[in-house]
Amino acid sequence: KTIGDTLSAKGVSWAWYSGGWNAALTDSQLPSGTKRRVIYNRDAGSPMFQPHHQPFNYFARFAPGTPERERHIKDGADFMTAIDAGLLPQVSFYKPAGVFTEHPSYTDLAQGDAHIDQVLQRLRKSPQWARMAIIVTYDENGGFWDHAPPPKGVGWSDRWGPGTRIPAIVISPFAKQGHIDSTPYDTTSILKLITRRFDLEALPGVREKAGDLSAAFRF
């Protein structure tokens, strides 16, 4: 099961928005052997769409031609339109195009930071802002900048324990202002927060000892 399955089971509206999604769908229809213009293309002007960054794309429930795919997987431009119109679903995931990932060697920090800033400014102007909670995070890092070693794995639900820290920023009218939350989290903590907020079925693979981000909010 995915978080999408549990949200749908409770009737909670949701969508995964991806930068370059529609362009990638068109690109995928090119004849076999033709160089893709969008998918895994790093040429100037390409959004560098990366299929392996699209988790729901790999589940049968969201396969091409299914109503669930049409309903829940959308283009990044649809995200911007929904923001401005105040029509975002109750839960929105947004994955910027590859060109904004800040990944070493083929992107840069400035473009990615500028893009996220533009998105956040847009969200602040949305009619839905007063009821909104935004979590900005990253999928990984090399840990070279971090002065704090990972905590020990004792008490966690697997033998590995938590890894090096990754940035996570909570932006919301409900966030504790000027607050640095030192609760141990991992990336599944976002799913735990959504699960708690909407009283969903708990997903397997979520660490029991990891927090659910609620300590970052004043409610």
Short mmCIF file of C-alpha atoms in Angstrom, two decimals:
data_model
loop_
_atom_site.label_atom_id
_atom_site.label_comp_id
_atom_site.label_asym_id
_atom_site.label_seq_id
_atom_site.Cartn_x
_atom_site.Cartn_y
_atom_site.Cartn_z
CA LYS A 1 0.00 0.00 0.00
CA THR A 2 0.99 3.61 -0.59
CA ILE A 3 -0.02 6.79 1.19
CA GLY A 4 -2.18 7.42 -1.88
CA ASP A 5 -4.11 4.21 -1.20
CA THR A 6 -4.78 5.13 2.42
CA LEU A 7 -5.78 8.70 1.55
CA SER A 8 -8.21 7.49 -1.11
CA ALA A 9 -9.65 4.91 1.27
CA LYS A 10 -10.61 7.75 3.64
CA GLY A 11 -11.93 9.99 0.85
CA VAL A 12 -9.11 12.53 1.30
CA SER A 13 -8.27 14.38 -1.92
CA TRP A 14 -4.64 14.23 -3.03
CA ALA A 15 -2.33 14.57 -6.01
CA TRP A 16 1.29 14.07 -7.00
CA TYR A 17 2.50 17.01 -9.10
CA SER A 18 5.66 16.67 -11.14
CA GLY A 19 7.57 19.29 -13.09
CA GLY A 20 7.81 18.27 -16.75
CA TRP A 21 5.29 15.42 -16.47
CA ASN A 22 3.23 16.30 -19.56
CA ALA A 23 6.33 16.99 -21.64
CA ALA A 24 7.73 13.63 -20.60
CA LEU A 25 4.54 11.83 -21.63
CA THR A 26 4.85 13.36 -25.09
CA ASP A 27 8.57 12.56 -25.18
CA SER A 28 7.87 8.93 -24.32
CA GLN A 29 5.86 8.50 -27.54
CA LEU A 30 8.88 9.09 -29.78
CA PRO A 31 9.90 6.08 -31.88
CA SER A 32 12.16 3.54 -30.21
CA GLY A 33 15.83 4.48 -30.57
CA THR A 34 15.11 8.19 -30.89
CA LYS A 35 16.97 10.38 -28.43
CA ARG A 36 14.60 11.74 -25.82
CA ARG A 37 14.34 15.51 -25.64
CA VAL A 38 13.00 15.63 -22.07
CA ILE A 39 13.49 12.27 -20.33
CA TYR A 40 17.01 11.95 -18.89
CA ASN A 41 18.14 14.68 -21.29
CA ARG A 42 20.63 17.20 -19.91
CA ASP A 43 20.79 19.41 -23.02
CA ALA A 44 20.21 23.12 -22.58
CA GLY A 45 16.51 23.92 -22.34
CA SER A 46 15.49 20.45 -21.19
CA PRO A 47 13.69 20.11 -17.82
CA MET A 48 15.74 16.91 -17.25
CA PHE A 49 12.69 14.83 -16.38
CA GLN A 50 13.70 11.82 -14.26
CA PRO A 51 11.22 8.91 -14.24
CA HIS A 52 12.80 7.26 -11.20
CA HIS A 53 11.73 10.30 -9.14
CA GLN A 54 8.04 9.49 -9.73
CA PRO A 55 7.09 6.87 -7.10
CA PHE A 56 3.42 6.42 -7.94
CA ASN A 57 4.36 5.73 -11.57
CA TYR A 58 5.56 2.26 -10.54
CA PHE A 59 2.35 0.93 -8.96
CA ALA A 60 -0.25 -0.96 -11.00
CA ARG A 61 -3.05 1.13 -9.51
CA PHE A 62 -1.60 4.19 -11.28
CA ALA A 63 -0.60 2.49 -14.53
CA PRO A 64 -1.15 4.27 -17.88
CA GLY A 65 -4.82 4.35 -18.84
CA THR A 66 -6.16 3.93 -15.30
CA PRO A 67 -8.62 6.42 -13.79
CA GLU A 68 -6.39 6.69 -10.70
CA ARG A 69 -3.46 7.89 -12.80
CA GLU A 70 -5.58 10.52 -14.48
CA ARG A 71 -7.03 11.65 -11.16
CA HIS A 72 -3.90 11.77 -9.02
CA ILE A 73 -0.74 12.22 -11.13
CA LYS A 74 -0.47 15.68 -12.64
CA ASP A 75 1.92 18.15 -14.22
CA GLY A 76 3.78 20.84 -12.29
CA ALA A 77 1.87 23.50 -14.22
CA ASP A 78 -1.36 22.05 -12.77
CA PHE A 79 0.11 22.60 -9.30
CA MET A 80 0.69 26.29 -9.99
CA THR A 81 -2.81 26.71 -11.40
CA ALA A 82 -4.38 25.00 -8.38
CA ILE A 83 -2.34 27.20 -6.00
CA ASP A 84 -3.54 30.40 -7.63
CA ALA A 85 -7.15 29.24 -7.82
CA GLY A 86 -7.26 27.93 -4.26
CA LEU A 87 -8.07 24.46 -5.54
CA LEU A 88 -5.23 22.37 -4.14
CA PRO A 89 -6.34 18.96 -2.84
CA GLN A 90 -6.12 18.25 0.87
CA VAL A 91 -2.70 16.65 0.37
CA SER A 92 -0.31 17.72 -2.40
CA PHE A 93 3.12 16.34 -3.24
CA TYR A 94 5.29 18.43 -5.54
CA LYS A 95 8.46 17.17 -7.23
CA PRO A 96 10.25 19.90 -9.22
CA ALA A 97 11.76 19.02 -12.59
CA GLY A 98 15.27 17.58 -12.56
CA VAL A 99 16.83 20.88 -13.56
CA PHE A 100 15.87 22.22 -10.11
CA THR A 101 17.09 19.30 -7.99
CA GLU A 102 20.38 21.00 -6.99
CA HIS A 103 22.14 17.73 -7.79
CA PRO A 104 25.93 18.02 -8.19
CA SER A 105 27.42 17.92 -11.70
CA TYR A 106 24.35 18.74 -13.78
CA THR A 107 22.33 21.32 -11.80
CA ASP A 108 23.17 24.10 -9.37
CA LEU A 109 21.99 25.41 -6.01
CA ALA A 110 20.94 28.84 -7.27
CA GLN A 111 18.33 27.60 -9.76
CA GLY A 112 16.81 25.17 -7.28
CA ASP A 113 16.66 27.68 -4.43
CA ALA A 114 15.15 30.33 -6.70
CA HIS A 115 12.49 27.89 -7.89
CA ILE A 116 11.47 26.83 -4.40
CA ASP A 117 11.35 30.48 -3.33
CA GLN A 118 9.00 31.27 -6.23
CA VAL A 119 6.76 28.33 -5.31
CA LEU A 120 6.66 29.37 -1.64
CA GLN A 121 5.85 32.97 -2.50
CA ARG A 122 3.01 31.71 -4.68
CA LEU A 123 1.68 29.49 -1.91
CA ARG A 124 1.73 32.40 0.55
CA LYS A 125 -0.59 34.29 -1.83
CA SER A 126 -2.95 31.34 -2.29
CA PRO A 127 -6.54 31.61 -1.00
CA GLN A 128 -5.78 28.41 0.95
CA TRP A 129 -2.72 29.78 2.80
CA ALA A 130 -4.51 30.26 6.13
CA ARG A 131 -5.12 26.48 6.36
CA MET A 132 -1.86 25.32 4.84
CA ALA A 133 1.18 23.42 6.10
CA ILE A 134 4.20 23.16 3.79
CA ILE A 135 7.14 20.82 4.29
CA VAL A 136 10.22 21.41 2.15
CA THR A 137 12.77 18.63 2.28
CA TYR A 138 15.41 16.78 0.29
CA ASP A 139 15.85 13.13 -0.52
CA GLU A 140 19.51 12.68 0.39
CA ASN A 141 22.86 14.30 1.01
CA GLY A 142 26.49 13.33 1.31
CA GLY A 143 26.73 14.64 4.86
CA PHE A 144 29.96 16.52 4.20
CA TRP A 145 28.60 19.76 5.62
CA ASP A 146 27.03 18.27 8.74
CA HIS A 147 28.95 18.57 12.01
CA ALA A 148 26.64 16.15 13.87
CA PRO A 149 27.12 12.38 13.48
CA PRO A 150 24.00 10.24 12.97
CA PRO A 151 22.40 9.02 16.21
CA LYS A 152 22.95 5.41 17.14
CA GLY A 153 20.54 2.83 15.80
CA VAL A 154 19.56 1.49 19.23
CA GLY A 155 15.81 1.67 19.74
CA TRP A 156 15.01 2.01 16.02
CA SER A 157 13.09 -0.62 14.15
CA ASP A 158 15.87 -1.81 11.85
CA ARG A 159 19.56 -2.58 12.11
CA TRP A 160 20.66 0.51 10.21
CA GLY A 161 19.12 3.25 12.30
CA PRO A 162 18.89 6.84 11.07
CA GLY A 163 21.38 8.28 8.59
CA THR A 164 23.01 11.66 8.10
CA ARG A 165 20.69 14.64 8.46
CA ILE A 166 18.83 16.22 5.57
CA PRO A 167 17.24 19.68 5.56
CA ALA A 168 13.55 19.96 6.41
CA ILE A 169 11.67 23.24 6.73
CA VAL A 170 8.10 23.60 8.02
CA ILE A 171 6.29 26.68 6.69
CA SER A 172 2.79 27.34 7.95
CA PRO A 173 0.57 29.72 9.93
CA PHE A 174 0.52 26.83 12.43
CA ALA A 175 4.31 26.41 12.64
CA LYS A 176 6.22 27.38 15.76
CA GLN A 177 7.99 30.56 14.74
CA GLY A 178 11.77 30.72 15.04
CA HIS A 179 11.79 27.16 16.35
CA ILE A 180 14.39 24.48 15.66
CA ASP A 181 12.86 21.10 16.37
CA SER A 182 15.36 18.54 17.67
CA THR A 183 12.98 15.58 17.64
CA PRO A 184 14.50 12.60 15.77
CA TYR A 185 12.74 12.25 12.40
CA ASP A 186 13.22 10.44 9.12
CA THR A 187 11.63 10.97 5.73
CA THR A 188 8.69 8.72 6.64
CA SER A 189 7.83 11.24 9.37
CA ILE A 190 5.98 13.21 6.69
CA LEU A 191 3.80 10.17 6.02
CA LYS A 192 3.26 9.78 9.76
CA LEU A 193 2.05 13.38 10.00
CA ILE A 194 -0.40 12.89 7.12
CA THR A 195 -1.56 9.61 8.68
CA ARG A 196 -2.17 11.30 12.03
CA ARG A 197 -3.89 14.35 10.54
CA PHE A 198 -6.42 12.33 8.54
CA ASP A 199 -6.63 9.28 10.84
CA LEU A 200 -5.40 6.91 8.14
CA GLU A 201 -4.36 3.31 8.29
CA ALA A 202 -0.69 3.15 9.32
CA LEU A 203 1.70 2.10 6.58
CA PRO A 204 4.29 -0.65 7.07
CA GLY A 205 7.95 0.32 7.03
CA VAL A 206 7.46 3.52 9.04
CA ARG A 207 9.88 3.69 11.96
CA GLU A 208 8.07 3.52 15.28
CA LYS A 209 10.63 5.71 17.06
CA ALA A 210 10.63 8.49 14.45
CA GLY A 211 8.53 11.54 15.24
CA ASP A 212 5.55 12.69 13.18
CA LEU A 213 6.56 16.38 12.89
CA SER A 214 3.77 17.48 15.21
CA ALA A 215 6.31 19.00 17.60
CA ALA A 216 7.04 21.64 14.94
CA PHE A 217 3.44 22.90 15.05
CA ARG A 218 1.47 24.83 17.66
CA PHE A 219 -1.65 22.76 17.96
#
